[in-house]
Coordinates of C-alpha atoms in Angstrom, one line a residue:
X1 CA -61.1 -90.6 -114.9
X2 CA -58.0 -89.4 -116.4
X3 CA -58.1 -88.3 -120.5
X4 CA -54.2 -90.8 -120.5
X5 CA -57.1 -93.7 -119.9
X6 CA -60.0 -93.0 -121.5
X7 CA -61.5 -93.9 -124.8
X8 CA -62.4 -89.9 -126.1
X9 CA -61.8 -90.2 -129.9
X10 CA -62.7 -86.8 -131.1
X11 CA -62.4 -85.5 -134.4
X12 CA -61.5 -82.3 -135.7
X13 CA -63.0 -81.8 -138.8
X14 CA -66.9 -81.9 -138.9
X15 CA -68.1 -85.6 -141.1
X16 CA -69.8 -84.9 -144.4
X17 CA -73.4 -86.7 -143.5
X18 CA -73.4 -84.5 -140.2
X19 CA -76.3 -82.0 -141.4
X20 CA -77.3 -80.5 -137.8
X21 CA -75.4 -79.9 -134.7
X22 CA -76.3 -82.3 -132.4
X23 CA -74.9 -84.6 -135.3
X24 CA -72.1 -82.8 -135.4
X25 CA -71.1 -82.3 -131.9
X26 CA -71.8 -86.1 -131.1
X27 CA -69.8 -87.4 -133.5
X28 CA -66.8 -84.6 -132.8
X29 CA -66.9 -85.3 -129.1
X30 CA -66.2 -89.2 -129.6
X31 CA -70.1 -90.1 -128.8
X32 CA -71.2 -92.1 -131.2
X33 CA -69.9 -94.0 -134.2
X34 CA -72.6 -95.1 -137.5
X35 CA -72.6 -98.6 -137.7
X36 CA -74.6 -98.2 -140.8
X37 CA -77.6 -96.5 -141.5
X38 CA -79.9 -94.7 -138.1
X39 CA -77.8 -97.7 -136.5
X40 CA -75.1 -96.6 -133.7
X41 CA -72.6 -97.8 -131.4
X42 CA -72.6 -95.6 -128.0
X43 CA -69.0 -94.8 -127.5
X44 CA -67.9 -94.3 -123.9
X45 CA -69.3 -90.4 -123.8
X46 CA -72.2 -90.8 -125.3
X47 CA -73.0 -93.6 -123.5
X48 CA -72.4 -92.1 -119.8
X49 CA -74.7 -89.1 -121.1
X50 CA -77.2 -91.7 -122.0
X51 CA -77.1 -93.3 -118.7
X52 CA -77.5 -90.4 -116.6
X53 CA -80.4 -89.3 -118.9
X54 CA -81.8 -93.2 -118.4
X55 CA -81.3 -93.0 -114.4
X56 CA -83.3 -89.5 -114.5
X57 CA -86.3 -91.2 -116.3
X58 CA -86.1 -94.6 -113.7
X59 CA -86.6 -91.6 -110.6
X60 CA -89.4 -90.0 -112.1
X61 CA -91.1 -93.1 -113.0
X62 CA -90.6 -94.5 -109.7
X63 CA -91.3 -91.2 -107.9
X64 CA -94.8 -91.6 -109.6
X65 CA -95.5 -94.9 -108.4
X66 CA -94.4 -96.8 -111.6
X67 CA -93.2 -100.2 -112.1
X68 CA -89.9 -101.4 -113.9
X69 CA -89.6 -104.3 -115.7
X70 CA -88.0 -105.7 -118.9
X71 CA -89.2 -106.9 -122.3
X72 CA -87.5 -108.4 -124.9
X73 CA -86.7 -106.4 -128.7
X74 CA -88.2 -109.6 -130.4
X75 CA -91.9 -110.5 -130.4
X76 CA -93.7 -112.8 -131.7
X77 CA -96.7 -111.7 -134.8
X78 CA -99.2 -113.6 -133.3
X79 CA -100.3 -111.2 -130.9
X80 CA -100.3 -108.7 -133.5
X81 CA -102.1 -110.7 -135.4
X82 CA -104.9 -110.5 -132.3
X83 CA -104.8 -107.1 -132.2
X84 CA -105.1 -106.3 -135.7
X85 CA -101.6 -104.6 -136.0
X86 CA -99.5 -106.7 -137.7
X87 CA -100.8 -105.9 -141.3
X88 CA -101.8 -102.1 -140.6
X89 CA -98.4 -101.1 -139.1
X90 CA -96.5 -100.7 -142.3
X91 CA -93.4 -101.1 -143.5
X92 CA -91.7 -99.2 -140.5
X93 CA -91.9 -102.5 -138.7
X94 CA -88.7 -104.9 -139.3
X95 CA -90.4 -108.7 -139.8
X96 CA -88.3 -111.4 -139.7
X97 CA -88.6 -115.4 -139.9
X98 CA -86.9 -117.7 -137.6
X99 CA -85.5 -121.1 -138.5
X100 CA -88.3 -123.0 -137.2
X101 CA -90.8 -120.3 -139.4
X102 CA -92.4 -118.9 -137.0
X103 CA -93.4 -114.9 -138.0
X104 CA -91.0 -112.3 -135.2
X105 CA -91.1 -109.2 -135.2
X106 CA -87.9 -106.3 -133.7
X107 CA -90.6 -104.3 -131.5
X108 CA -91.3 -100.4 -132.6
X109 CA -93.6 -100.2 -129.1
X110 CA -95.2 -102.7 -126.8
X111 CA -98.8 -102.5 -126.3
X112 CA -99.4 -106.1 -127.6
X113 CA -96.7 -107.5 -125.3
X114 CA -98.0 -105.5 -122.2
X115 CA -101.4 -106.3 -122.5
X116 CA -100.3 -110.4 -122.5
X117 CA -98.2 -109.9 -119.3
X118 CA -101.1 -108.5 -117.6
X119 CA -104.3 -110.9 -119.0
X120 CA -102.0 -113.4 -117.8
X121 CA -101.9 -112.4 -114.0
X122 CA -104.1 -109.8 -113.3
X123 CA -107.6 -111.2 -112.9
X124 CA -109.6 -108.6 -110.6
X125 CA -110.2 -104.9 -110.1
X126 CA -108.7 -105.1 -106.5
X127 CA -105.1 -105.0 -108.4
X128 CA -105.5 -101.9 -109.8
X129 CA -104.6 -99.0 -110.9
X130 CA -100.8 -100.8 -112.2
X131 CA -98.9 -99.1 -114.3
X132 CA -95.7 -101.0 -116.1
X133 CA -92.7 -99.4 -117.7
X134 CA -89.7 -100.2 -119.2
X135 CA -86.3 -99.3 -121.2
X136 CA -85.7 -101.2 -124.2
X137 CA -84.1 -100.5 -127.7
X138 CA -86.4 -100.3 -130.2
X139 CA -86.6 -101.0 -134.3
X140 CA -88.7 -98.5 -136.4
X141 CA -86.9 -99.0 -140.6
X142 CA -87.4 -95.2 -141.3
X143 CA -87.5 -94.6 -144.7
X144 CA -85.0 -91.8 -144.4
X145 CA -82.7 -92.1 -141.0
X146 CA -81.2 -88.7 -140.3
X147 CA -80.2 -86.3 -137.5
X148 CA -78.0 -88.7 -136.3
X149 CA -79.5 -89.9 -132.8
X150 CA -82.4 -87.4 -133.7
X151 CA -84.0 -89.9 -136.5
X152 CA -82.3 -93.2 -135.9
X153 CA -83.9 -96.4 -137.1
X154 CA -82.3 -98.2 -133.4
X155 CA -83.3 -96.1 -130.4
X156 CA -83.8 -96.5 -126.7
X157 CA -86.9 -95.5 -125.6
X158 CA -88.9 -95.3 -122.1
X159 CA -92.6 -97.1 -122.3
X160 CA -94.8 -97.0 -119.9
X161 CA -98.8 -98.6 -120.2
X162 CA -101.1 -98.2 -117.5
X163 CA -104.0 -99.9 -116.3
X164 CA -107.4 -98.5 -114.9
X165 CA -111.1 -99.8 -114.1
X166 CA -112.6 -96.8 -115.7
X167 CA -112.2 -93.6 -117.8
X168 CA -112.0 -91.1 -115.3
X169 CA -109.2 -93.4 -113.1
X170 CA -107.2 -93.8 -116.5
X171 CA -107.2 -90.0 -117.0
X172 CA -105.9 -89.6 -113.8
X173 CA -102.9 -92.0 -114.6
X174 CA -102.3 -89.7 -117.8
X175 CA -102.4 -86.9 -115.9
X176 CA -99.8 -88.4 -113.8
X177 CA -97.8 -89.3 -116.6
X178 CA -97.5 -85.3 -118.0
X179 CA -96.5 -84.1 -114.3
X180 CA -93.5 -87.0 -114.0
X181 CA -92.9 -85.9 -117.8
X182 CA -92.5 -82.4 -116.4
X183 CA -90.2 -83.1 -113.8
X184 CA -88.0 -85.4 -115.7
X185 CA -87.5 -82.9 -118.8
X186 CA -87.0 -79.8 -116.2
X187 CA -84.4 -82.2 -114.5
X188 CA -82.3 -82.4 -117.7
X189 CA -82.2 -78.3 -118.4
X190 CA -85.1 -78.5 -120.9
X191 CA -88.0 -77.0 -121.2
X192 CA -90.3 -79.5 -123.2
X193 CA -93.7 -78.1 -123.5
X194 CA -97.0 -80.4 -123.9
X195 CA -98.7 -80.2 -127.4
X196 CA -102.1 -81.1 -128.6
X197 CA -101.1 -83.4 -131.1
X198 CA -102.1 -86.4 -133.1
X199 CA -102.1 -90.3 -132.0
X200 CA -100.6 -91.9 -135.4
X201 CA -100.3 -95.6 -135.1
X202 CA -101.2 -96.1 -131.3
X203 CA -104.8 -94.7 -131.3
X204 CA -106.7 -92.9 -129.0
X205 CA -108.0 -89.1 -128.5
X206 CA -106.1 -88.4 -126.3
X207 CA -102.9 -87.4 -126.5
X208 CA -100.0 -84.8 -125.9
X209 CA -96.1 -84.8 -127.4
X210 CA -93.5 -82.6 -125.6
X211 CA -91.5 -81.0 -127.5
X212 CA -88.4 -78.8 -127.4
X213 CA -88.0 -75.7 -129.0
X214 CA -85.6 -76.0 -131.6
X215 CA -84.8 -74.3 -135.3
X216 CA -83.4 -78.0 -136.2
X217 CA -86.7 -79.6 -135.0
X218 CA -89.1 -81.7 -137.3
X219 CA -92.4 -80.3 -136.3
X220 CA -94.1 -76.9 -136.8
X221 CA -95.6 -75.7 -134.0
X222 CA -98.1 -72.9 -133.0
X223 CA -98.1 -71.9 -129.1
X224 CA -99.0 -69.1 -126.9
X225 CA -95.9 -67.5 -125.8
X226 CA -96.8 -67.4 -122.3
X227 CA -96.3 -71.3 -122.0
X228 CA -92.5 -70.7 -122.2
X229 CA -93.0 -68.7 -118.9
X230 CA -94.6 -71.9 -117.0
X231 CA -92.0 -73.8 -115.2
X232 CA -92.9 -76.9 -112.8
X233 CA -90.0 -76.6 -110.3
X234 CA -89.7 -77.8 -106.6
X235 CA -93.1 -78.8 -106.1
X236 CA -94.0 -81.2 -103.8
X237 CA -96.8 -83.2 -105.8
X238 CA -99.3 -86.0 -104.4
X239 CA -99.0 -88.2 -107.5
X240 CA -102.3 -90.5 -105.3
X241 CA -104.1 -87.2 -105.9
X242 CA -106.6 -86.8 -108.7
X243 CA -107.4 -82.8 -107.9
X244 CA -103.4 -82.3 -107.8
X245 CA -102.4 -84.0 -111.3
X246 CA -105.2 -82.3 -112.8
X247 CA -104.8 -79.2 -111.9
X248 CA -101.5 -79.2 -113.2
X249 CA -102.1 -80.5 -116.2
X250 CA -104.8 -77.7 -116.6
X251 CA -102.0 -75.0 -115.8
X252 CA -99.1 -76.2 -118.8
X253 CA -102.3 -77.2 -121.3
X254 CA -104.4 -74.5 -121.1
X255 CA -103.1 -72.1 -123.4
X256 CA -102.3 -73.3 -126.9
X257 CA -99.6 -74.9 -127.7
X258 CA -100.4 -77.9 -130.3
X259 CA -98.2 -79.2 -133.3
X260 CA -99.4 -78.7 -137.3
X261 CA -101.3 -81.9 -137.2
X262 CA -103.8 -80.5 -134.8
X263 CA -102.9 -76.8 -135.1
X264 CA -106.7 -74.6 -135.7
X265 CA -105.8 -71.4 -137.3
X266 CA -109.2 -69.9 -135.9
X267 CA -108.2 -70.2 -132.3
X268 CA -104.7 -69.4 -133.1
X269 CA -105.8 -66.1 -134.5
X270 CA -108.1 -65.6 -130.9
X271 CA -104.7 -65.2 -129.1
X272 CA -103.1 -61.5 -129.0
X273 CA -101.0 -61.2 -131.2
X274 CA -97.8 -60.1 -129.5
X275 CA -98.1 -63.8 -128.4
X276 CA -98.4 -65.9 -131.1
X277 CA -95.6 -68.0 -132.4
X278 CA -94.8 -70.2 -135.1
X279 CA -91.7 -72.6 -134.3
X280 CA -89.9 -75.7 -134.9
X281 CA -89.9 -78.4 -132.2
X282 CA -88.2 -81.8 -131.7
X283 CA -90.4 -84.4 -130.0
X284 CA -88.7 -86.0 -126.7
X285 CA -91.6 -87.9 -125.5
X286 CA -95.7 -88.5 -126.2
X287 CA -98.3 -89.4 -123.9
X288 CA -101.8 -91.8 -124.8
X289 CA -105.3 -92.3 -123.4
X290 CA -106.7 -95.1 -125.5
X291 CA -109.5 -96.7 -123.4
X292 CA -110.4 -100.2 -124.4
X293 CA -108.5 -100.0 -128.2
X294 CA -106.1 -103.0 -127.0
X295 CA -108.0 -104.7 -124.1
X296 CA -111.1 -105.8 -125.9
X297 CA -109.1 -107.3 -129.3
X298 CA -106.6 -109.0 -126.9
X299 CA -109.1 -109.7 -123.8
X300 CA -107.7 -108.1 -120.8
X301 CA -110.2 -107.9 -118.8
X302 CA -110.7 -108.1 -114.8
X303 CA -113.7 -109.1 -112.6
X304 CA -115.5 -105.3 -111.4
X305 CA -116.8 -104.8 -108.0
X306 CA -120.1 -106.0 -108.9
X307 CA -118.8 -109.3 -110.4
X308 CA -118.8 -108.9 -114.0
X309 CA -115.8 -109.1 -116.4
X310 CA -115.0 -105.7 -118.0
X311 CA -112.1 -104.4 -120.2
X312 CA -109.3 -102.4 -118.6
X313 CA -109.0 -99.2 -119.8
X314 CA -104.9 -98.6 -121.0
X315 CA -102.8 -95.5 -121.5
X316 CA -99.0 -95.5 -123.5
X317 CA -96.4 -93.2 -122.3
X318 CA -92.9 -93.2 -123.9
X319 CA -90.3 -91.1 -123.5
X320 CA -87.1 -90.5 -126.4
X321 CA -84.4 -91.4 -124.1
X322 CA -81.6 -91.7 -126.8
X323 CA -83.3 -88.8 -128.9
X324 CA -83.4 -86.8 -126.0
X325 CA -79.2 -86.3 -125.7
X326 CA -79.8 -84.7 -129.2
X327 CA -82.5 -82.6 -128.1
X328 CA -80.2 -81.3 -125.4
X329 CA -77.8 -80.6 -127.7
X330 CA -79.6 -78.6 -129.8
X331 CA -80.8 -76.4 -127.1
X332 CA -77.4 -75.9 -125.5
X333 CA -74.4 -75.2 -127.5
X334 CA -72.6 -72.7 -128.8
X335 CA -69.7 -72.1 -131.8
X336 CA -66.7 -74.3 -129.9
X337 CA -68.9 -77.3 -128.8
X338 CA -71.9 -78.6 -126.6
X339 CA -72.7 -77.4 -123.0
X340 CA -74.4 -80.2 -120.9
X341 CA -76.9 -79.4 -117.8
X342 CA -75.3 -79.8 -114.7
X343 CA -78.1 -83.1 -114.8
X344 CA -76.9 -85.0 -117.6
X345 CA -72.9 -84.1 -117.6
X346 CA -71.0 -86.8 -118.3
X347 CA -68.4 -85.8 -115.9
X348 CA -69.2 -83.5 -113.3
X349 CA -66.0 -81.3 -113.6
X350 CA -62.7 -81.2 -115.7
X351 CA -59.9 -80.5 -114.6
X352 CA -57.0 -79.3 -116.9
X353 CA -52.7 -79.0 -116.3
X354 CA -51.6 -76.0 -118.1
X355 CA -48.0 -77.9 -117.6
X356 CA -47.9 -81.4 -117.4
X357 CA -44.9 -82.4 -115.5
X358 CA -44.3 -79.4 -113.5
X359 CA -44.4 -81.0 -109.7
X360 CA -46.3 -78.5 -108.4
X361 CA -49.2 -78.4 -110.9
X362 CA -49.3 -82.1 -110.8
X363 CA -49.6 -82.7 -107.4
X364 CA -52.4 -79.7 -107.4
X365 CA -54.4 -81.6 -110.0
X366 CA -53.7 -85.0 -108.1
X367 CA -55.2 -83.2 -104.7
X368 CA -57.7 -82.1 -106.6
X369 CA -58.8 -85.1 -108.4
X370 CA -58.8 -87.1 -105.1
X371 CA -60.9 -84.6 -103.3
X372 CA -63.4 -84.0 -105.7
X373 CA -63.9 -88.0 -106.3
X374 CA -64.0 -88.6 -102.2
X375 CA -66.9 -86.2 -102.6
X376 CA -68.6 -88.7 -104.9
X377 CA -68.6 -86.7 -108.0
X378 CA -66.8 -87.5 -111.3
X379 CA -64.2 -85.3 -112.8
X380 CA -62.5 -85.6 -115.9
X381 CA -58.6 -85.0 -115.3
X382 CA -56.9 -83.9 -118.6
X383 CA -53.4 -84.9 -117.9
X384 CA -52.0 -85.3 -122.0
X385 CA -48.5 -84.0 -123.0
X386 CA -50.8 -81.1 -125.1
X387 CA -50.7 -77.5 -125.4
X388 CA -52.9 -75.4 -123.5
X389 CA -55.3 -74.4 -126.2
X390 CA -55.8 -78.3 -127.1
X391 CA -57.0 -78.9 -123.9
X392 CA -59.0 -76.2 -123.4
X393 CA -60.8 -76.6 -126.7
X394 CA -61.5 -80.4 -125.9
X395 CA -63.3 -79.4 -122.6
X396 CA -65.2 -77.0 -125.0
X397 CA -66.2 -79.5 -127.2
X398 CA -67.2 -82.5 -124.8
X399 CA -69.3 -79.8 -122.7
X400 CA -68.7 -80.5 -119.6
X401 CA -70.3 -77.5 -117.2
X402 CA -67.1 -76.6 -115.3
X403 CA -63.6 -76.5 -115.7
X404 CA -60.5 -76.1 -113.0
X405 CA -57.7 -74.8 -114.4
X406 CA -54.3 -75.6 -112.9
X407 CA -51.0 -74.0 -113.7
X408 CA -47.7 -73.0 -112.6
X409 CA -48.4 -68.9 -112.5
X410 CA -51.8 -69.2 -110.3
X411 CA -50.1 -71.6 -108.4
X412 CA -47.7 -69.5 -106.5
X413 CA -50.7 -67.0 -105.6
X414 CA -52.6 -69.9 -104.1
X415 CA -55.0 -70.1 -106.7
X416 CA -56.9 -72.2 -109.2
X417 CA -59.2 -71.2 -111.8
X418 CA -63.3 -72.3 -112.3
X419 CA -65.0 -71.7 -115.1
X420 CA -67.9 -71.8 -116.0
X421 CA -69.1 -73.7 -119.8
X422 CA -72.2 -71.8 -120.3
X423 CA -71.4 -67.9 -119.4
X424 CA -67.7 -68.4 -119.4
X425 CA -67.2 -66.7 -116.0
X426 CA -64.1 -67.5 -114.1
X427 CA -63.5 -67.2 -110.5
X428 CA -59.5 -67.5 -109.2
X429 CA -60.1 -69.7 -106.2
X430 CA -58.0 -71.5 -103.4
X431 CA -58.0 -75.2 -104.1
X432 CA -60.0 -76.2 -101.3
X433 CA -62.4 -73.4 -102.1
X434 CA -63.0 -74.5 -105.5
X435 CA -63.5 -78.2 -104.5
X436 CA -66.1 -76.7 -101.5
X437 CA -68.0 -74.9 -104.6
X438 CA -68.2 -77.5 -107.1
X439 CA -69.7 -79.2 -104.1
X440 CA -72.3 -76.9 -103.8
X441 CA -73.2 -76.5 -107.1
X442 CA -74.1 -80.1 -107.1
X443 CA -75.6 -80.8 -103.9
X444 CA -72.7 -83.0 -102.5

């Protein structure tokens, strides 16, 4: 993409209602525009960053053995109604009345509609274990939207619900769930770490948020400071085995990391000392085990091996996919702008001509924008009539994690510039041997 021909409107004074940095930095950068309140419209940047963060999330879901499909925003109270929902939610949940007066509802989560979809087709044990996700905005009227993206009243959001015969095969499945969790957080450059925490309106013991350490985040929370060492990695993971999921979950769950709503002082204080900590976090995802809660009100059931009907045991899973570009954000950025993960980047590289309409530097850029986009990656090619420092500061601003520089000077040595976003290193490089190590840094 070249900047002449592409929709970047970025600002450069900070909005008033912008009160934290991802805020900030999103609305700066051109990535999102209020439509009116926690409502947004996903300009062109925001909305790439969104979709890489959205294809991550489809890999790890599918890596696990989890099926996508698609349910509407709208749903109908009745099955509410059944599940004893509808009145208890509160007044988070949008109702609305159609013209033929039949009760809707814009969905804040989807056991209800999940648990139709399968009483409707599933009918023995032999079809399970099945677990069903999807990607679909969701409605929640917060009292107070804020954050931007962060506390939004519209979000897009990851939900997955399995189905199991018993307990112990529905524990596996959230075990499951927090190993794909970890892989698709570690995927994006974060480090979200599991929680104890509580289960709110879903139900269910058991349950665990990940959250990312954050001064700007919502939640208070007490860990063991040897979680932050833990990292999942490369690991080749046998999602089919029961030992291997729960093993791992016993390795990033062990030691105590839980928000205030479950925080116990008493075991707090059993850990040394030098490893307490008290933190902010911002939640990017929650996992649920709540056995039978929605399959006996709603009558899921399937016929057992000895031929009697029994409810399913269920699980939610959702994951913050909007929230999470905030949450990145917040943990990578500094004073001129935000810093994606090489993961999420919008565009893979920019690429910036110190003089626009000097032949040499243009044709440089040109080779180098063709070459880099035969290699399958995206570059952004900054070719405006603007000064230097304007150039260099938007590249600051919209993050992206490396930057060729092109100019007449490093030219006639042979050489272009890469830098790198995060450390600010630079490298004076031959053309060709720039293109070979962006290349390289992403797998291409």
């Amino acid at each position: 993409m070249r900047l002449t021909r592409y929709f970047l409107p970025v600002l450069k004074e900070t909005p008033a209602e912008a009160q934290i940095v991802s805020h900030r930095y999103m609305l700066r950068a051109g990535m999102i525009k209020q439509a009116s309140a926690g409502i947004y419209s996903w300009l062109p940047l925001g909305y790439k960053v969104l979709r890489r963060i959205e294809q991550i999330v489809h890999e790890e879901q599918q890596r696990a053995g989890h099926i996508p499909l698609l349910m509407p925003t709208l749903q109908g109270a009745d099955l509410w109604r059944e599940s004893g929902r509808y009145d208890d939610y509160g007044e988070e949940m949008l109702r609305i009345t159609d013209r033929g007066g039949r009760d809707l509802l814009y969905g804040p989560t989807n056991e209800e509609m999940i648990t139709d979809i399968f009483r409707s087709y599933v009918a023995s044990y032999k079809s399970l274990p099945l677990t069903l996700y999807h990607i679909q905005w969701k409605f929640r009227d917060e009292i107070r939207p804020r954050f931007g993206v962060m506390r939004g009243r519209e979000f897009l959001m990851k939900d997955g619900y399995n189905f199991d015969l018993t307990r112990e095969d529905a524990l596996h499945s959230y075990n499951r769930h927090l190993v794909s969790y970890l892989r698709t957080y570690e995927r994006m450059g974060l480090q979200a770490i599991p929680m104890r925490a509580d289960s709110g309106p879903i139900g269910g013991d058991d349950t665990h948020e990940f959250l990312v350490l954050a001064d700007t985040g919502e939640s208070e929370v007490f860990y063991d400071s040897a979680v932050t060492d833990l990292t999942f990695g490369d690991r080749d993971i046998d999602y089919d085995s029961k030992e291997q999921c729960a093993a791992i979950l016993e390795e990033f769950t062990s030691k105590y990391a839980r928000t205030d709503e479950t925080h116990d002082a008493a075991t707090f204080e059993a850990i040394p000392e030098e490893r307490r900590r008290v933190a902010r976090g911002i939640e990017v995802g929650q996992i649920f085990y709540f056995g039978t809660k929605y399959s006996e009100p709603l009558g899921a059931t399937v016929q057992g091996p000895d031929g009697k009907q029994v409810p399913v045991h269920m699980g939610s899973h959702g994951i913050g996919v909007s929230r999470l570009l905030g949450a990145i954000i917040e943990a990578s950025h500094d004073d001129k702008g935000i810093i994606w993960p090489e993961g999420v980047t919008p565009f893979h590289c920019g690429i910036v001509n110190l003089k626009q309409g000097d032949a040499a530097a243009d044709a440089a850029c040109e080779d180098l924008y063709k070459a880099l986009t035969a290699a399958g990656l995206e570059p952004l090619y900054d070719d405006r009539e603007e000064r230097a420092g304007g150039k260099f500061a938007t590249m600051d601003l919209i993050g992206l994690p490396w930057r060729i520089t092109v100019g007449p000077r490093g030219l006639k040595n042979g050489v272009v510039e890469l830098t790198s976003r995060r450390t600010g290193e630079r490298e004076e490089l031959a053309p060709e041997m720039a293109i070979a190590r962006v290349r390289e840094i992403y797998g291409v």
